[in-house]
Each structure stands twice: as C-alpha cells, then as structure tokens.
C-alpha cells in the first residue's frame, strides 16, 4: 500500500503520518518526489481499509494498493526513476533517471597489473566512467581460471588510483564481501548468484551500490524479487543488468540477449537498467550492434568487456573487444545516444584519488 500526499504537504504532517502508520505495526518508507511525497507501507495491509488511511489527514491525496509481489522495486511504490550516484575522482557518476548514459568497461578478469592498467587507461580515454574487472570468477568447470582473488583487488585499487575510474567487481561469497566492498565502488552480484538469498541480504546491508545481473533462466518477476531482497535489507541503490538468457538456440550466440526486457523494466520498476552485450552474445563481432540497439531501446548504460589481447585472455576472450574496437564502438554509439536525448557520459580528466 502507498499513501500519496498532496503537493506542498508540510514536513510536520509527513512525520506525524509516519508515526501513526508505524503505530499500526507497519514499516514505512518515505519517498520525496518532484511534486508529491509518497509513503510506502510494508507489512500486512490486507485488513486495513483504504478509507481509514485516507481519513488520517486532509493532506492525503489518495491511497493505492501495490499489486506486484515486488513492492519496493515497483514504480507503484516509487513512481520516480531512481538515480544511483557513484563518487569518483573525476566527479559523481549518475546511473538512471533521464540523464546521460554510462559505460562500464574492462576485462572479464584481472590478470596482471600491466594488463589492468593498460585497459583502464584505454577505456577511460574512449569514454568509460567505470572499470569492470573480476577478482573472483565463478566458472562452470573447476579447472578453469578462477581469478586472482585479493591480489586482484589490489590491482583494481591501483587502476582506480591511476585513472580515477570507479570500480565494479563481483562478489561470490559472503565471506569475501567486506574485502570487496573496501575496493569496489559498485558490488556486482553475478548471474549464478542472482537467487543466492543469503548473499543478496548481505549486500543489501552494506552501503555500496549493487549491480544485479539476471540469471540465465530467470523471469523478469524472479529478477525483480531478487532485487527486492537487496532493497528490503536496506540498500536502495540497485542497478539491474540484462546479460542474456539461455534459450534453445546456442549455435550462433552464447546467450539470447533479451533487449525487450529493457522497456518492460522501465515500465514496471524505478531501478536503473544496463545491458551487457558481451555476455549476451558471447562473440565480439556482435557487441557493437547490440550495444547500439540497447541504447536505442532505452538502457541506462552498458557493460562491455575489453582486453588488450583477447586471444590470450584467461577467460571469455571471444567476447572481448580490443581497445581499438572499443574506441570505434564508443564513437559509433555517440550519435545514437544523442538521438535518444541521452548522450554518453565521458570521464573528465582527474587527478588520482588520495
């Protein structure tokens, strides 16, 4: 249930209403919009009469029922689109809303200091604002490269110091969360962990923004209910990432990139939505075209894999762009982003973070 107040409702009225509603053993969340204040009610409201709530104050405009199973993630609960702010040495990066698009780029996994520094400098020069790179890698085979762990986190921190880019990296286990959150500006929950509910609760209890990838076979409702776990744990800064789903045809692409999910999500959730065309296709020759489609269809940003030498990459080489290919892709994306009224954010020159 949500309570929409009339424009100009005094703060004292809002506070008094929150106190009254909490007195009914309901949890509340106050959302301040451009015109209205909305109070969301979480708990058992099945026996609560709408008229009873309406009569609490003349400043109440209307009382609405949230019909979706995902409450906090729904646009009914939070009508205005969420903007996730990520501080960097070059200024704050904003993801979501109606502002400029954001590109996250970098290798699948951090392999060496020279590799991650070269990649970081190149993707920044091309316009990326956030460096992606895996320190801990979930792999299908136990014999595949699993990442360098804590030493890779140190290399990511060094790349941030050298470039001023924000860092997004994946957490696989609750035991690693504290160390990852010390380095990461955005904590990523990968596709294989989308329904790891103990992990979702833990990342929801820490303050860094969370990037939640869609699981291979997850429906949109399941994906948003996973986001609900993070939101319910107290972290409002969730970014959704469409990275392709597993379908019957795997002959030509690694996954099927569900671009239709982007406008669907924009209609039912306030959370930002980005697209990962690298995992979505699995082949570098399709990354640019799918990136263009993602921008045109309304994505808030992109996550693209870039490696200085994809043929020698320790993981996911076939889907990585070279730095030169990434330069070209960003240049070709720019007019499409302008055409939809959301130009690409570019990294301003900045000194290293202290």
mmCIF file of C-alpha atoms in Angstrom:
data_model
loop_
_atom_site.group_PDB
_atom_site.id
_atom_site.type_symbol
_atom_site.label_atom_id
_atom_site.label_comp_id
_atom_site.label_asym_id
_atom_site.label_seq_id
_atom_site.Cartn_x
_atom_site.Cartn_y
_atom_site.Cartn_z
ATOM 1 C CA UNK A 1 0.000 0.000 0.000
ATOM 2 C CA UNK A 2 1.186 3.542 -0.738
ATOM 3 C CA UNK A 3 -0.066 6.857 0.570
ATOM 4 C CA UNK A 4 0.309 9.781 -1.862
ATOM 5 C CA UNK A 5 0.291 13.204 -0.222
ATOM 6 C CA UNK A 6 -0.910 16.402 -1.846
ATOM 7 C CA UNK A 7 1.726 18.799 -3.210
ATOM 8 C CA UNK A 8 3.062 21.097 -0.521
ATOM 9 C CA UNK A 9 2.289 18.835 2.436
ATOM 10 C CA UNK A 10 4.295 20.201 5.418
ATOM 11 C CA UNK A 11 7.117 18.089 6.810
ATOM 12 C CA UNK A 12 5.413 18.051 10.194
ATOM 13 C CA UNK A 13 2.364 16.397 8.628
ATOM 14 C CA UNK A 14 4.573 13.806 6.921
ATOM 15 C CA UNK A 15 6.343 12.994 10.185
ATOM 16 C CA UNK A 16 3.045 12.712 12.086
ATOM 17 C CA UNK A 17 1.592 10.360 9.462
ATOM 18 C CA UNK A 18 4.691 8.162 9.548
ATOM 19 C CA UNK A 19 4.399 7.903 13.348
ATOM 20 C CA UNK A 20 0.706 6.967 13.116
ATOM 21 C CA UNK A 21 1.288 4.338 10.437
ATOM 22 C CA UNK A 22 4.176 2.787 12.341
ATOM 23 C CA UNK A 23 1.866 2.597 15.304
ATOM 24 C CA UNK A 24 -0.168 0.092 13.260
ATOM 25 C CA UNK A 25 2.875 -2.242 13.161
ATOM 26 C CA UNK A 26 3.720 -1.280 9.597
ATOM 27 C CA UNK A 27 7.138 -0.457 8.205
ATOM 28 C CA UNK A 28 7.248 2.800 6.248
ATOM 29 C CA UNK A 29 9.448 4.249 3.523
ATOM 30 C CA UNK A 30 9.145 7.929 2.646
ATOM 31 C CA UNK A 31 9.903 8.883 -0.953
ATOM 32 C CA UNK A 32 10.217 12.582 -1.792
ATOM 33 C CA UNK A 33 9.366 13.266 -5.436
ATOM 34 C CA UNK A 34 9.415 16.408 -7.532
ATOM 35 C CA UNK A 35 5.766 17.191 -6.724
ATOM 36 C CA UNK A 36 4.485 14.707 -4.156
ATOM 37 C CA UNK A 37 5.682 12.879 -1.087
ATOM 38 C CA UNK A 38 4.805 9.176 -1.122
ATOM 39 C CA UNK A 39 4.754 6.999 1.992
ATOM 40 C CA UNK A 40 5.134 3.310 1.248
ATOM 41 C CA UNK A 41 3.692 0.812 3.717
ATOM 42 C CA UNK A 42 5.319 -2.596 4.126
ATOM 43 C CA UNK A 43 3.601 -5.288 6.121
ATOM 44 C CA UNK A 44 0.194 -6.958 6.299
ATOM 45 C CA UNK A 45 -2.261 -4.360 4.988
ATOM 46 C CA UNK A 46 -4.900 -6.880 3.895
ATOM 47 C CA UNK A 47 -7.245 -5.946 6.756
ATOM 48 C CA UNK A 48 -6.520 -2.230 6.513
ATOM 49 C CA UNK A 49 -9.341 -0.209 4.978
ATOM 50 C CA UNK A 50 -8.242 2.388 2.423
ATOM 51 C CA UNK A 51 -10.790 4.884 3.761
ATOM 52 C CA UNK A 52 -9.352 4.540 7.263
ATOM 53 C CA UNK A 53 -5.930 5.583 5.977
ATOM 54 C CA UNK A 54 -7.424 8.373 3.831
ATOM 55 C CA UNK A 55 -9.099 9.875 6.915
ATOM 56 C CA UNK A 56 -5.804 10.253 8.791
ATOM 57 C CA UNK A 57 -5.076 13.656 7.222
ATOM 58 C CA UNK A 58 -6.587 16.156 4.777
ATOM 59 C CA UNK A 59 -3.165 16.293 3.138
ATOM 60 C CA UNK A 60 -3.576 12.724 1.813
ATOM 61 C CA UNK A 61 -4.369 12.814 -1.899
ATOM 62 C CA UNK A 62 -5.001 9.102 -2.474
ATOM 63 C CA UNK A 63 -4.296 5.619 -1.164
ATOM 64 C CA UNK A 64 -3.209 2.912 -3.604
ATOM 65 C CA UNK A 65 -2.600 -0.814 -3.407
ATOM 66 C CA UNK A 66 0.656 -2.213 -4.825
ATOM 67 C CA UNK A 67 -0.389 -5.353 -6.673
ATOM 68 C CA UNK A 68 3.073 -6.556 -7.647
ATOM 69 C CA UNK A 69 4.857 -9.145 -5.478
ATOM 70 C CA UNK A 70 7.936 -6.941 -5.650
ATOM 71 C CA UNK A 71 6.925 -3.891 -3.618
ATOM 72 C CA UNK A 72 9.940 -1.646 -3.137
ATOM 73 C CA UNK A 73 11.144 -2.287 -6.696
ATOM 74 C CA UNK A 74 7.825 -1.341 -8.313
ATOM 75 C CA UNK A 75 7.005 2.010 -9.914
ATOM 76 C CA UNK A 76 3.729 1.992 -7.995
ATOM 77 C CA UNK A 77 5.708 2.155 -4.767
ATOM 78 C CA UNK A 78 8.378 4.523 -6.132
ATOM 79 C CA UNK A 79 6.929 6.459 -9.112
ATOM 80 C CA UNK A 80 10.069 8.436 -9.967
ATOM 81 C CA UNK A 81 13.063 6.701 -11.505
ATOM 82 C CA UNK A 82 15.949 6.025 -9.149
ATOM 83 C CA UNK A 83 19.326 7.605 -9.894
ATOM 84 C CA UNK A 84 22.284 5.747 -8.391
ATOM 85 C CA UNK A 85 25.207 8.067 -7.627
ATOM 86 C CA UNK A 86 28.771 6.728 -7.664
ATOM 87 C CA UNK A 87 31.516 9.112 -6.456
ATOM 88 C CA UNK A 88 34.755 9.088 -8.474
ATOM 89 C CA UNK A 89 37.886 11.223 -8.624
ATOM 90 C CA UNK A 90 36.534 12.746 -11.850
ATOM 91 C CA UNK A 91 33.160 13.647 -10.335
ATOM 92 C CA UNK A 92 29.994 11.775 -9.488
ATOM 93 C CA UNK A 93 28.732 9.219 -11.993
ATOM 94 C CA UNK A 94 24.929 9.032 -12.096
ATOM 95 C CA UNK A 95 23.210 5.908 -13.394
ATOM 96 C CA UNK A 96 19.494 6.005 -14.161
ATOM 97 C CA UNK A 97 16.870 8.711 -14.449
ATOM 98 C CA UNK A 98 16.847 10.544 -17.757
ATOM 99 C CA UNK A 99 20.454 11.764 -17.739
ATOM 100 C CA UNK A 100 23.478 10.745 -19.797
ATOM 101 C CA UNK A 101 24.297 7.089 -20.392
ATOM 102 C CA UNK A 102 27.116 5.349 -18.547
ATOM 103 C CA UNK A 103 29.580 2.821 -19.950
ATOM 104 C CA UNK A 104 31.350 0.277 -17.744
ATOM 105 C CA UNK A 105 34.237 -1.453 -19.499
ATOM 106 C CA UNK A 106 37.196 -3.693 -18.786
ATOM 107 C CA UNK A 107 38.344 -7.313 -18.822
ATOM 108 C CA UNK A 108 36.385 -10.312 -17.639
ATOM 109 C CA UNK A 109 39.107 -10.989 -15.068
ATOM 110 C CA UNK A 110 42.106 -9.106 -13.710
ATOM 111 C CA UNK A 111 45.164 -10.983 -14.997
ATOM 112 C CA UNK A 112 48.136 -8.716 -14.237
ATOM 113 C CA UNK A 113 48.996 -5.179 -13.201
ATOM 114 C CA UNK A 114 50.194 -4.197 -16.667
ATOM 115 C CA UNK A 115 47.052 -5.567 -18.311
ATOM 116 C CA UNK A 116 44.555 -3.886 -15.993
ATOM 117 C CA UNK A 117 46.374 -0.535 -16.068
ATOM 118 C CA UNK A 118 46.619 -0.524 -19.863
ATOM 119 C CA UNK A 119 42.943 -1.450 -20.181
ATOM 120 C CA UNK A 120 41.852 1.146 -17.611
ATOM 121 C CA UNK A 121 43.672 3.967 -19.380
ATOM 122 C CA UNK A 122 42.305 2.955 -22.769
ATOM 123 C CA UNK A 123 38.656 2.563 -21.754
ATOM 124 C CA UNK A 124 38.781 5.866 -19.882
ATOM 125 C CA UNK A 125 40.195 7.621 -22.939
ATOM 126 C CA UNK A 126 37.330 6.176 -25.010
ATOM 127 C CA UNK A 127 34.694 7.493 -22.591
ATOM 128 C CA UNK A 128 34.045 4.790 -19.983
ATOM 129 C CA UNK A 129 33.370 6.058 -16.462
ATOM 130 C CA UNK A 130 33.573 2.728 -14.604
ATOM 131 C CA UNK A 131 36.172 -0.039 -14.820
ATOM 132 C CA UNK A 132 34.892 -3.596 -14.662
ATOM 133 C CA UNK A 133 37.161 -6.492 -13.762
ATOM 134 C CA UNK A 134 36.750 -9.784 -11.929
ATOM 135 C CA UNK A 135 38.896 -10.643 -8.921
ATOM 136 C CA UNK A 136 36.819 -13.735 -8.090
ATOM 137 C CA UNK A 137 35.387 -15.606 -11.071
ATOM 138 C CA UNK A 138 32.590 -18.223 -10.999
ATOM 139 C CA UNK A 139 33.422 -20.744 -13.714
ATOM 140 C CA UNK A 140 31.446 -23.734 -14.935
ATOM 141 C CA UNK A 141 34.486 -26.014 -14.751
ATOM 142 C CA UNK A 142 36.530 -26.276 -11.538
ATOM 143 C CA UNK A 143 39.653 -26.443 -13.733
ATOM 144 C CA UNK A 144 39.114 -23.040 -15.406
ATOM 145 C CA UNK A 145 40.817 -19.868 -14.195
ATOM 146 C CA UNK A 146 39.014 -18.685 -11.057
ATOM 147 C CA UNK A 147 40.566 -15.232 -10.692
ATOM 148 C CA UNK A 148 43.442 -13.966 -8.532
ATOM 149 C CA UNK A 149 41.279 -13.052 -5.525
ATOM 150 C CA UNK A 150 42.599 -10.480 -3.046
ATOM 151 C CA UNK A 151 45.705 -9.689 -5.089
ATOM 152 C CA UNK A 152 43.407 -8.751 -7.994
ATOM 153 C CA UNK A 153 41.513 -6.383 -5.687
ATOM 154 C CA UNK A 154 44.811 -4.614 -5.005
ATOM 155 C CA UNK A 155 45.380 -4.258 -8.745
ATOM 156 C CA UNK A 156 41.882 -2.820 -9.230
ATOM 157 C CA UNK A 157 42.590 -0.295 -6.466
ATOM 158 C CA UNK A 158 45.830 0.648 -8.232
ATOM 159 C CA UNK A 159 43.957 1.120 -11.528
ATOM 160 C CA UNK A 160 41.440 3.407 -9.804
ATOM 161 C CA UNK A 161 44.274 5.465 -8.294
ATOM 162 C CA UNK A 162 45.943 5.770 -11.693
ATOM 163 C CA UNK A 163 42.816 6.708 -13.668
ATOM 164 C CA UNK A 164 40.136 7.969 -11.274
ATOM 165 C CA UNK A 165 37.644 5.456 -12.693
ATOM 166 C CA UNK A 166 35.108 3.841 -10.362
ATOM 167 C CA UNK A 167 35.397 0.060 -9.896
ATOM 168 C CA UNK A 168 32.727 -2.624 -10.304
ATOM 169 C CA UNK A 169 33.677 -6.182 -9.374
ATOM 170 C CA UNK A 170 31.815 -9.348 -8.450
ATOM 171 C CA UNK A 171 31.247 -10.882 -5.032
ATOM 172 C CA UNK A 172 30.648 -14.637 -4.961
ATOM 173 C CA UNK A 173 30.612 -15.395 -1.247
ATOM 174 C CA UNK A 174 29.543 -13.542 1.878
ATOM 175 C CA UNK A 175 32.972 -14.205 3.401
ATOM 176 C CA UNK A 176 34.599 -12.044 0.685
ATOM 177 C CA UNK A 177 32.126 -9.168 0.848
ATOM 178 C CA UNK A 178 33.973 -6.984 3.339
ATOM 179 C CA UNK A 179 37.252 -7.081 1.389
ATOM 180 C CA UNK A 180 35.467 -6.462 -1.931
ATOM 181 C CA UNK A 181 33.384 -3.582 -0.565
ATOM 182 C CA UNK A 182 36.560 -1.843 0.612
ATOM 183 C CA UNK A 183 37.774 -1.653 -3.003
ATOM 184 C CA UNK A 184 34.632 -1.707 -5.152
ATOM 185 C CA UNK A 185 32.539 1.374 -5.807
ATOM 186 C CA UNK A 186 29.795 -0.948 -7.091
ATOM 187 C CA UNK A 187 29.413 -4.522 -5.829
ATOM 188 C CA UNK A 188 28.287 -6.940 -8.532
ATOM 189 C CA UNK A 189 26.117 -9.996 -7.923
ATOM 190 C CA UNK A 190 26.557 -12.267 -10.929
ATOM 191 C CA UNK A 191 24.017 -14.323 -12.826
ATOM 192 C CA UNK A 192 24.871 -17.533 -10.972
ATOM 193 C CA UNK A 193 24.201 -15.841 -7.616
ATOM 194 C CA UNK A 194 21.035 -13.942 -8.515
ATOM 195 C CA UNK A 195 18.993 -16.227 -6.252
ATOM 196 C CA UNK A 196 21.635 -16.669 -3.557
ATOM 197 C CA UNK A 197 19.370 -15.118 -0.957
ATOM 198 C CA UNK A 198 21.862 -15.076 1.914
ATOM 199 C CA UNK A 199 24.285 -13.157 -0.336
ATOM 200 C CA UNK A 200 21.537 -10.773 -1.503
ATOM 201 C CA UNK A 201 20.673 -9.948 2.107
ATOM 202 C CA UNK A 202 24.327 -9.299 2.956
ATOM 203 C CA UNK A 203 24.975 -6.981 0.016
ATOM 204 C CA UNK A 204 21.746 -5.205 0.945
ATOM 205 C CA UNK A 205 23.159 -4.475 4.387
ATOM 206 C CA UNK A 206 26.274 -2.694 3.104
ATOM 207 C CA UNK A 207 26.159 0.843 1.633
ATOM 208 C CA UNK A 208 27.820 0.448 -1.780
ATOM 209 C CA UNK A 209 25.548 0.307 -4.853
ATOM 210 C CA UNK A 210 24.766 -3.210 -6.082
ATOM 211 C CA UNK A 211 24.715 -4.320 -9.709
ATOM 212 C CA UNK A 212 22.411 -7.336 -10.013
ATOM 213 C CA UNK A 213 22.778 -9.478 -13.122
ATOM 214 C CA UNK A 214 19.897 -11.528 -14.427
ATOM 215 C CA UNK A 215 20.258 -15.295 -14.041
ATOM 216 C CA UNK A 216 20.393 -17.456 -17.169
ATOM 217 C CA UNK A 217 16.822 -18.728 -16.841
ATOM 218 C CA UNK A 218 15.232 -16.075 -14.624
ATOM 219 C CA UNK A 219 11.919 -14.482 -15.438
ATOM 220 C CA UNK A 220 11.614 -10.720 -15.004
ATOM 221 C CA UNK A 221 9.498 -11.236 -11.868
ATOM 222 C CA UNK A 222 12.153 -13.527 -10.352
ATOM 223 C CA UNK A 223 14.843 -10.974 -11.169
ATOM 224 C CA UNK A 224 12.910 -8.137 -9.518
ATOM 225 C CA UNK A 225 12.129 -10.274 -6.475
ATOM 226 C CA UNK A 226 15.869 -10.865 -6.140
ATOM 227 C CA UNK A 227 16.332 -7.087 -6.238
ATOM 228 C CA UNK A 228 13.612 -6.850 -3.592
ATOM 229 C CA UNK A 229 15.816 -8.830 -1.187
ATOM 230 C CA UNK A 230 18.541 -6.179 -1.513
ATOM 231 C CA UNK A 231 16.086 -3.299 -1.182
ATOM 232 C CA UNK A 232 14.348 -4.906 1.809
ATOM 233 C CA UNK A 233 17.716 -5.306 3.541
ATOM 234 C CA UNK A 234 18.163 -1.531 3.425
ATOM 235 C CA UNK A 235 20.164 -0.734 0.273
ATOM 236 C CA UNK A 236 18.140 1.419 -2.181
ATOM 237 C CA UNK A 237 20.919 1.635 -4.791
ATOM 238 C CA UNK A 238 20.323 -1.357 -7.042
ATOM 239 C CA UNK A 239 21.230 -1.456 -10.738
ATOM 240 C CA UNK A 240 19.768 -4.199 -12.940
ATOM 241 C CA UNK A 241 21.919 -5.737 -15.679
ATOM 242 C CA UNK A 242 20.446 -7.701 -18.597
ATOM 243 C CA UNK A 243 23.186 -10.116 -19.730
ATOM 244 C CA UNK A 244 21.311 -12.602 -21.853
ATOM 245 C CA UNK A 245 19.251 -15.672 -21.064
ATOM 246 C CA UNK A 246 19.722 -19.297 -22.074
ATOM 247 C CA UNK A 247 17.372 -20.431 -24.827
ATOM 248 C CA UNK A 248 17.122 -23.369 -27.219
ATOM 249 C CA UNK A 249 19.457 -21.861 -29.847
ATOM 250 C CA UNK A 250 23.110 -21.709 -28.758
ATOM 251 C CA UNK A 251 24.702 -22.385 -32.116
ATOM 252 C CA UNK A 252 25.373 -18.771 -33.062
ATOM 253 C CA UNK A 253 25.447 -16.845 -29.773
ATOM 254 C CA UNK A 254 26.414 -17.744 -26.210
ATOM 255 C CA UNK A 255 23.079 -16.475 -24.866
ATOM 256 C CA UNK A 256 19.980 -14.714 -26.172
ATOM 257 C CA UNK A 257 20.164 -11.007 -25.315
ATOM 258 C CA UNK A 258 16.660 -10.071 -24.106
ATOM 259 C CA UNK A 259 16.543 -6.428 -25.175
ATOM 260 C CA UNK A 260 12.755 -6.414 -24.798
ATOM 261 C CA UNK A 261 13.368 -6.621 -21.048
ATOM 262 C CA UNK A 262 14.656 -3.031 -21.058
ATOM 263 C CA UNK A 263 11.394 -1.224 -21.950
ATOM 264 C CA UNK A 264 9.427 -3.743 -19.893
ATOM 265 C CA UNK A 265 11.533 -2.967 -16.831
ATOM 266 C CA UNK A 266 11.308 0.776 -17.424
ATOM 267 C CA UNK A 267 7.527 0.450 -17.273
ATOM 268 C CA UNK A 268 7.332 -1.565 -14.030
ATOM 269 C CA UNK A 269 10.378 -0.626 -11.938
ATOM 270 C CA UNK A 270 12.156 2.565 -10.958
ATOM 271 C CA UNK A 271 15.567 0.857 -10.827
ATOM 272 C CA UNK A 272 18.216 1.672 -13.459
ATOM 273 C CA UNK A 273 18.752 -0.920 -16.203
ATOM 274 C CA UNK A 274 22.006 -1.525 -18.062
ATOM 275 C CA UNK A 275 22.853 -4.092 -20.751
ATOM 276 C CA UNK A 276 25.868 -6.406 -21.062
ATOM 277 C CA UNK A 277 26.136 -7.270 -24.786
ATOM 278 C CA UNK A 278 29.405 -9.145 -24.243
ATOM 279 C CA UNK A 279 27.845 -11.964 -22.219
ATOM 280 C CA UNK A 280 24.578 -11.510 -24.079
ATOM 281 C CA UNK A 281 26.148 -12.572 -27.376
ATOM 282 C CA UNK A 282 29.434 -14.206 -26.392
ATOM 283 C CA UNK A 283 31.102 -13.022 -29.612
ATOM 284 C CA UNK A 284 32.919 -9.727 -30.058
ATOM 285 C CA UNK A 285 31.640 -9.135 -33.612
ATOM 286 C CA UNK A 286 28.089 -8.702 -32.292
ATOM 287 C CA UNK A 287 28.869 -6.484 -29.305
ATOM 288 C CA UNK A 288 28.743 -3.120 -31.063
ATOM 289 C CA UNK A 289 25.469 -3.749 -32.908
ATOM 290 C CA UNK A 290 23.755 -4.990 -29.735
ATOM 291 C CA UNK A 291 25.146 -2.015 -27.824
ATOM 292 C CA UNK A 292 23.557 0.315 -30.368
ATOM 293 C CA UNK A 293 20.229 -1.484 -30.005
ATOM 294 C CA UNK A 294 20.432 -1.304 -26.206
ATOM 295 C CA UNK A 295 20.996 2.462 -26.294
ATOM 296 C CA UNK A 296 18.160 2.952 -28.789
ATOM 297 C CA UNK A 297 15.700 0.896 -26.750
ATOM 298 C CA UNK A 298 16.251 2.828 -23.510
ATOM 299 C CA UNK A 299 19.066 1.254 -21.473
ATOM 300 C CA UNK A 300 20.672 3.469 -18.838
ATOM 301 C CA UNK A 301 24.130 2.179 -19.649
ATOM 302 C CA UNK A 302 26.340 -0.593 -20.991
ATOM 303 C CA UNK A 303 28.829 -3.092 -19.570
ATOM 304 C CA UNK A 304 31.366 -4.114 -22.224
ATOM 305 C CA UNK A 305 34.316 -6.474 -21.942
ATOM 306 C CA UNK A 306 37.618 -5.089 -23.235
ATOM 307 C CA UNK A 307 41.001 -6.839 -23.242
ATOM 308 C CA UNK A 308 44.345 -5.725 -24.758
ATOM 309 C CA UNK A 309 44.841 -9.168 -26.324
ATOM 310 C CA UNK A 310 41.594 -11.205 -26.372
ATOM 311 C CA UNK A 311 43.278 -14.233 -27.956
ATOM 312 C CA UNK A 312 45.413 -14.583 -24.800
ATOM 313 C CA UNK A 313 42.670 -13.766 -22.273
ATOM 314 C CA UNK A 314 42.372 -16.204 -19.381
ATOM 315 C CA UNK A 315 38.558 -16.005 -19.534
ATOM 316 C CA UNK A 316 35.911 -15.048 -22.103
ATOM 317 C CA UNK A 317 38.371 -13.950 -24.794
ATOM 318 C CA UNK A 318 35.961 -14.486 -27.734
ATOM 319 C CA UNK A 319 33.530 -11.860 -26.403
ATOM 320 C CA UNK A 320 36.126 -9.183 -25.563
ATOM 321 C CA UNK A 321 36.712 -6.128 -27.735
ATOM 322 C CA UNK A 322 40.237 -4.889 -28.268
ATOM 323 C CA UNK A 323 40.877 -1.311 -27.098
ATOM 324 C CA UNK A 324 40.822 -0.122 -30.719
ATOM 325 C CA UNK A 325 37.478 -1.854 -31.312
ATOM 326 C CA UNK A 326 36.136 -0.276 -28.130
ATOM 327 C CA UNK A 327 37.263 3.164 -29.341
ATOM 328 C CA UNK A 328 35.333 2.645 -32.572
ATOM 329 C CA UNK A 329 32.258 1.287 -30.810
ATOM 330 C CA UNK A 330 32.059 4.277 -28.450
ATOM 331 C CA UNK A 331 32.421 6.688 -31.370
ATOM 332 C CA UNK A 332 29.655 4.904 -33.268
ATOM 333 C CA UNK A 333 27.380 4.819 -30.208
ATOM 334 C CA UNK A 334 27.623 8.565 -29.618
ATOM 335 C CA UNK A 335 25.187 9.738 -32.358
ATOM 336 C CA UNK A 336 22.588 7.157 -31.310
ATOM 337 C CA UNK A 337 22.834 8.277 -27.697
ATOM 338 C CA UNK A 338 22.377 11.896 -28.817
ATOM 339 C CA UNK A 339 19.410 10.919 -30.977
ATOM 340 C CA UNK A 340 17.572 9.451 -27.968
ATOM 341 C CA UNK A 341 18.418 12.514 -25.873
ATOM 342 C CA UNK A 342 20.870 10.793 -23.528
ATOM 343 C CA UNK A 343 24.476 11.465 -24.550
ATOM 344 C CA UNK A 344 27.239 9.226 -23.255
ATOM 345 C CA UNK A 345 28.899 10.379 -20.052
ATOM 346 C CA UNK A 346 32.624 10.763 -20.554
ATOM 347 C CA UNK A 347 35.381 10.694 -17.988
ATOM 348 C CA UNK A 348 36.718 14.143 -17.204
ATOM 349 C CA UNK A 349 40.479 14.394 -16.673
ATOM 350 C CA UNK A 350 41.159 13.987 -12.978
ATOM 351 C CA UNK A 351 43.989 13.625 -10.548
ATOM 352 C CA UNK A 352 44.385 10.345 -8.718
ATOM 353 C CA UNK A 353 42.292 9.816 -5.630
ATOM 354 C CA UNK A 354 44.143 10.498 -2.362
#
